[in-house]
Amino acid sequence: MTPDQAQRCPCCGYASLRPCARAGRVLRYRNTALTLPAELRLPACRRCKYEPLGLGAVPLELLESLYRADLRHRAAVAIARVQGHRSQRRLELLINLSQGYLSRLRAGHGVPGAPLVSLLALLAAHPQLLGELEDYWTLPPDA
């Protein structure tokens, strides 16, 4: 197989894949869907518009930096929403976080884990769960 044939579009088989940049491309990475930067040039077919958007098409360093930035942003938004129902310190005590950690995350410092971001998102969407969580931790273990 010649190098020219290896570059042909696997979808239509006609045109060759050429790098192009465009906005609106989304790629699933770990537990989230990441929007790729508009200036990122990835191979695409000019005829049928096929784009091989796999994990091998995008540098892993870029994916990881986008993922970490997404976690930071999601955590900051969720903390701001929960703060309307409980103070940051009270929430830190409730979910066993060190003092000031939520403040650091809200300011964009540090990278939270996906489980913590998921918990904060659930508590932000359903603030009544804060009371249930407080009740749960005040009950004896066998109740």
PDB file of C-alpha atoms in Angstrom:
ATOM      1  CA  MET A   1       0.000   0.000   0.000  1.00  0.00           C
ATOM      2  CA  THR A   2       1.452   3.356  -0.974  1.00  0.00           C
ATOM      3  CA  PRO A   3       1.515   6.254   1.472  1.00  0.00           C
ATOM      4  CA  ASP A   4      -1.076   8.055  -0.702  1.00  0.00           C
ATOM      5  CA  GLN A   5      -3.525   5.170  -0.386  1.00  0.00           C
ATOM      6  CA  ALA A   6      -2.936   5.012   3.385  1.00  0.00           C
ATOM      7  CA  GLN A   7      -4.095   8.638   3.595  1.00  0.00           C
ATOM      8  CA  ARG A   8      -7.407   7.979   1.796  1.00  0.00           C
ATOM      9  CA  CYS A   9     -10.655   8.478   3.690  1.00  0.00           C
ATOM     10  CA  PRO A  10     -11.808   5.199   5.270  1.00  0.00           C
ATOM     11  CA  CYS A  11     -15.434   6.326   4.938  1.00  0.00           C
ATOM     12  CA  CYS A  12     -15.797   7.354   1.292  1.00  0.00           C
ATOM     13  CA  GLY A  13     -12.436   6.103  -0.015  1.00  0.00           C
ATOM     14  CA  TYR A  14     -12.206   9.023  -2.392  1.00  0.00           C
ATOM     15  CA  ALA A  15     -10.522  12.067  -0.913  1.00  0.00           C
ATOM     16  CA  SER A  16      -7.498  12.116   1.326  1.00  0.00           C
ATOM     17  CA  LEU A  17      -7.592  13.201   4.934  1.00  0.00           C
ATOM     18  CA  ARG A  18      -6.154  16.660   5.445  1.00  0.00           C
ATOM     19  CA  PRO A  19      -5.668  18.583   8.688  1.00  0.00           C
ATOM     20  CA  CYS A  20      -8.319  21.202   9.312  1.00  0.00           C
ATOM     21  CA  ALA A  21      -9.414  23.294  12.268  1.00  0.00           C
ATOM     22  CA  ARG A  22     -13.015  23.932  13.210  1.00  0.00           C
ATOM     23  CA  ALA A  23     -15.100  24.717  16.261  1.00  0.00           C
ATOM     24  CA  GLY A  24     -17.634  22.449  17.911  1.00  0.00           C
ATOM     25  CA  ARG A  25     -15.779  19.141  18.007  1.00  0.00           C
ATOM     26  CA  VAL A  26     -16.506  17.091  21.121  1.00  0.00           C
ATOM     27  CA  LEU A  27     -14.567  14.063  22.324  1.00  0.00           C
ATOM     28  CA  ARG A  28     -15.426  11.689  25.156  1.00  0.00           C
ATOM     29  CA  TYR A  29     -12.531  11.436  27.628  1.00  0.00           C
ATOM     30  CA  ARG A  30     -12.745   9.602  30.948  1.00  0.00           C
ATOM     31  CA  ASN A  31     -16.138  10.506  32.414  1.00  0.00           C
ATOM     32  CA  THR A  32     -16.820  13.719  30.505  1.00  0.00           C
ATOM     33  CA  ALA A  33     -17.309  15.105  27.016  1.00  0.00           C
ATOM     34  CA  LEU A  34     -14.604  17.649  26.216  1.00  0.00           C
ATOM     35  CA  THR A  35     -14.979  20.414  23.646  1.00  0.00           C
ATOM     36  CA  LEU A  36     -11.789  20.546  21.616  1.00  0.00           C
ATOM     37  CA  PRO A  37     -10.162  23.921  20.864  1.00  0.00           C
ATOM     38  CA  ALA A  38     -11.298  25.436  17.568  1.00  0.00           C
ATOM     39  CA  GLU A  39      -7.706  26.011  16.408  1.00  0.00           C
ATOM     40  CA  LEU A  40      -6.746  22.325  16.815  1.00  0.00           C
ATOM     41  CA  ARG A  41      -5.978  20.871  13.385  1.00  0.00           C
ATOM     42  CA  LEU A  42      -7.157  17.274  13.006  1.00  0.00           C
ATOM     43  CA  PRO A  43      -7.406  15.108   9.872  1.00  0.00           C
ATOM     44  CA  ALA A  44     -10.745  15.340   8.031  1.00  0.00           C
ATOM     45  CA  CYS A  45     -12.116  14.339   4.645  1.00  0.00           C
ATOM     46  CA  ARG A  46     -13.054  17.294   2.463  1.00  0.00           C
ATOM     47  CA  ARG A  47     -15.608  15.301   0.520  1.00  0.00           C
ATOM     48  CA  CYS A  48     -17.680  13.420   3.132  1.00  0.00           C
ATOM     49  CA  LYS A  49     -16.521  15.443   6.212  1.00  0.00           C
ATOM     50  CA  TYR A  50     -15.421  12.288   8.078  1.00  0.00           C
ATOM     51  CA  GLU A  51     -13.206  13.016  11.113  1.00  0.00           C
ATOM     52  CA  PRO A  52     -11.532  10.168  12.993  1.00  0.00           C
ATOM     53  CA  LEU A  53     -12.053  11.585  16.497  1.00  0.00           C
ATOM     54  CA  GLY A  54     -10.472   8.905  18.628  1.00  0.00           C
ATOM     55  CA  LEU A  55      -8.126   9.122  21.567  1.00  0.00           C
ATOM     56  CA  GLY A  56      -5.214   8.529  19.191  1.00  0.00           C
ATOM     57  CA  ALA A  57      -6.108  11.572  17.074  1.00  0.00           C
ATOM     58  CA  VAL A  58      -5.585  14.097  19.882  1.00  0.00           C
ATOM     59  CA  PRO A  59      -2.406  14.404  21.992  1.00  0.00           C
ATOM     60  CA  LEU A  60      -2.951  12.919  25.469  1.00  0.00           C
ATOM     61  CA  GLU A  61      -1.279  15.927  27.118  1.00  0.00           C
ATOM     62  CA  LEU A  62      -3.905  18.201  25.567  1.00  0.00           C
ATOM     63  CA  LEU A  63      -6.758  15.916  26.623  1.00  0.00           C
ATOM     64  CA  GLU A  64      -5.456  15.728  30.175  1.00  0.00           C
ATOM     65  CA  SER A  65      -5.052  19.510  30.461  1.00  0.00           C
ATOM     66  CA  LEU A  66      -8.576  20.064  29.076  1.00  0.00           C
ATOM     67  CA  TYR A  67      -9.931  17.452  31.498  1.00  0.00           C
ATOM     68  CA  ARG A  68      -8.254  19.056  34.507  1.00  0.00           C
ATOM     69  CA  ALA A  69      -9.528  22.511  33.500  1.00  0.00           C
ATOM     70  CA  ASP A  70     -13.032  21.065  33.101  1.00  0.00           C
ATOM     71  CA  LEU A  71     -12.882  19.521  36.591  1.00  0.00           C
ATOM     72  CA  ARG A  72     -11.756  22.850  38.068  1.00  0.00           C
ATOM     73  CA  HIS A  73     -14.572  24.736  36.346  1.00  0.00           C
ATOM     74  CA  ARG A  74     -17.287  22.220  37.260  1.00  0.00           C
ATOM     75  CA  ALA A  75     -16.149  22.178  40.901  1.00  0.00           C
ATOM     76  CA  ALA A  76     -16.185  25.986  41.147  1.00  0.00           C
ATOM     77  CA  VAL A  77     -19.712  26.187  39.693  1.00  0.00           C
ATOM     78  CA  ALA A  78     -21.049  23.457  41.993  1.00  0.00           C
ATOM     79  CA  ILE A  79     -19.443  25.015  45.091  1.00  0.00           C
ATOM     80  CA  ALA A  80     -21.006  28.380  44.271  1.00  0.00           C
ATOM     81  CA  ARG A  81     -24.443  26.754  43.956  1.00  0.00           C
ATOM     82  CA  VAL A  82     -24.150  24.742  47.186  1.00  0.00           C
ATOM     83  CA  GLN A  83     -22.900  27.783  49.074  1.00  0.00           C
ATOM     84  CA  GLY A  84     -26.399  29.253  48.879  1.00  0.00           C
ATOM     85  CA  HIS A  85     -27.583  26.440  51.158  1.00  0.00           C
ATOM     86  CA  ARG A  86     -24.621  25.713  53.469  1.00  0.00           C
ATOM     87  CA  SER A  87     -21.420  27.520  54.322  1.00  0.00           C
ATOM     88  CA  GLN A  88     -18.235  26.198  52.772  1.00  0.00           C
ATOM     89  CA  ARG A  89     -16.840  25.224  56.163  1.00  0.00           C
ATOM     90  CA  ARG A  90     -19.985  23.334  57.137  1.00  0.00           C
ATOM     91  CA  LEU A  91     -19.895  21.501  53.797  1.00  0.00           C
ATOM     92  CA  GLU A  92     -16.206  20.668  54.288  1.00  0.00           C
ATOM     93  CA  LEU A  93     -17.010  19.157  57.675  1.00  0.00           C
ATOM     94  CA  LEU A  94     -19.962  17.245  56.260  1.00  0.00           C
ATOM     95  CA  ILE A  95     -18.014  15.576  53.445  1.00  0.00           C
ATOM     96  CA  ASN A  96     -14.755  15.292  55.412  1.00  0.00           C
ATOM     97  CA  LEU A  97     -12.561  17.764  53.534  1.00  0.00           C
ATOM     98  CA  SER A  98      -9.733  19.787  55.033  1.00  0.00           C
ATOM     99  CA  GLN A  99     -10.460  23.352  56.069  1.00  0.00           C
ATOM    100  CA  GLY A 100     -10.153  25.788  53.163  1.00  0.00           C
ATOM    101  CA  TYR A 101     -10.106  23.131  50.456  1.00  0.00           C
ATOM    102  CA  LEU A 102     -13.393  24.220  48.880  1.00  0.00           C
ATOM    103  CA  SER A 103     -12.194  27.826  48.935  1.00  0.00           C
ATOM    104  CA  ARG A 104      -9.061  26.788  47.033  1.00  0.00           C
ATOM    105  CA  LEU A 105     -11.121  24.870  44.492  1.00  0.00           C
ATOM    106  CA  ARG A 106     -13.570  27.731  44.014  1.00  0.00           C
ATOM    107  CA  ALA A 107     -10.635  30.064  43.333  1.00  0.00           C
ATOM    108  CA  GLY A 108      -9.355  27.658  40.648  1.00  0.00           C
ATOM    109  CA  HIS A 109      -6.355  26.386  42.617  1.00  0.00           C
ATOM    110  CA  GLY A 110      -5.828  22.654  42.843  1.00  0.00           C
ATOM    111  CA  VAL A 111      -7.466  19.912  40.823  1.00  0.00           C
ATOM    112  CA  PRO A 112     -10.374  18.043  42.405  1.00  0.00           C
ATOM    113  CA  GLY A 113     -11.044  14.401  41.706  1.00  0.00           C
ATOM    114  CA  ALA A 114     -13.979  13.351  39.566  1.00  0.00           C
ATOM    115  CA  PRO A 115     -15.804  11.666  42.511  1.00  0.00           C
ATOM    116  CA  LEU A 116     -15.716  14.911  44.518  1.00  0.00           C
ATOM    117  CA  VAL A 117     -16.941  16.942  41.541  1.00  0.00           C
ATOM    118  CA  SER A 118     -19.745  14.407  41.037  1.00  0.00           C
ATOM    119  CA  LEU A 119     -20.774  14.662  44.693  1.00  0.00           C
ATOM    120  CA  LEU A 120     -20.730  18.461  44.590  1.00  0.00           C
ATOM    121  CA  ALA A 121     -22.812  18.455  41.392  1.00  0.00           C
ATOM    122  CA  LEU A 122     -25.428  16.191  42.990  1.00  0.00           C
ATOM    123  CA  LEU A 123     -25.583  18.332  46.120  1.00  0.00           C
ATOM    124  CA  ALA A 124     -25.877  21.490  44.006  1.00  0.00           C
ATOM    125  CA  ALA A 125     -28.703  20.008  41.940  1.00  0.00           C
ATOM    126  CA  HIS A 126     -30.530  18.570  44.969  1.00  0.00           C
ATOM    127  CA  PRO A 127     -29.799  20.736  48.033  1.00  0.00           C
ATOM    128  CA  GLN A 128     -32.319  18.757  50.119  1.00  0.00           C
ATOM    129  CA  LEU A 129     -29.722  15.964  50.120  1.00  0.00           C
ATOM    130  CA  LEU A 130     -27.531  18.127  52.354  1.00  0.00           C
ATOM    131  CA  GLY A 131     -30.021  17.669  55.189  1.00  0.00           C
ATOM    132  CA  GLU A 132     -30.276  13.950  54.501  1.00  0.00           C
ATOM    133  CA  LEU A 133     -26.508  13.670  54.546  1.00  0.00           C
ATOM    134  CA  GLU A 134     -26.326  15.498  57.881  1.00  0.00           C
ATOM    135  CA  ASP A 135     -29.003  13.192  59.289  1.00  0.00           C
ATOM    136  CA  TYR A 136     -27.164  10.136  58.000  1.00  0.00           C
ATOM    137  CA  TRP A 137     -23.909  11.028  59.744  1.00  0.00           C
ATOM    138  CA  THR A 138     -25.662  11.805  63.058  1.00  0.00           C
ATOM    139  CA  LEU A 139     -27.397   8.410  63.217  1.00  0.00           C
ATOM    140  CA  PRO A 140     -25.735   5.438  64.932  1.00  0.00           C
ATOM    141  CA  PRO A 141     -24.032   3.066  62.467  1.00  0.00           C
ATOM    142  CA  ASP A 142     -26.537   0.221  62.960  1.00  0.00           C
ATOM    143  CA  ALA A 143     -29.668   2.339  62.349  1.00  0.00           C
TER     144      ALA A 143
END
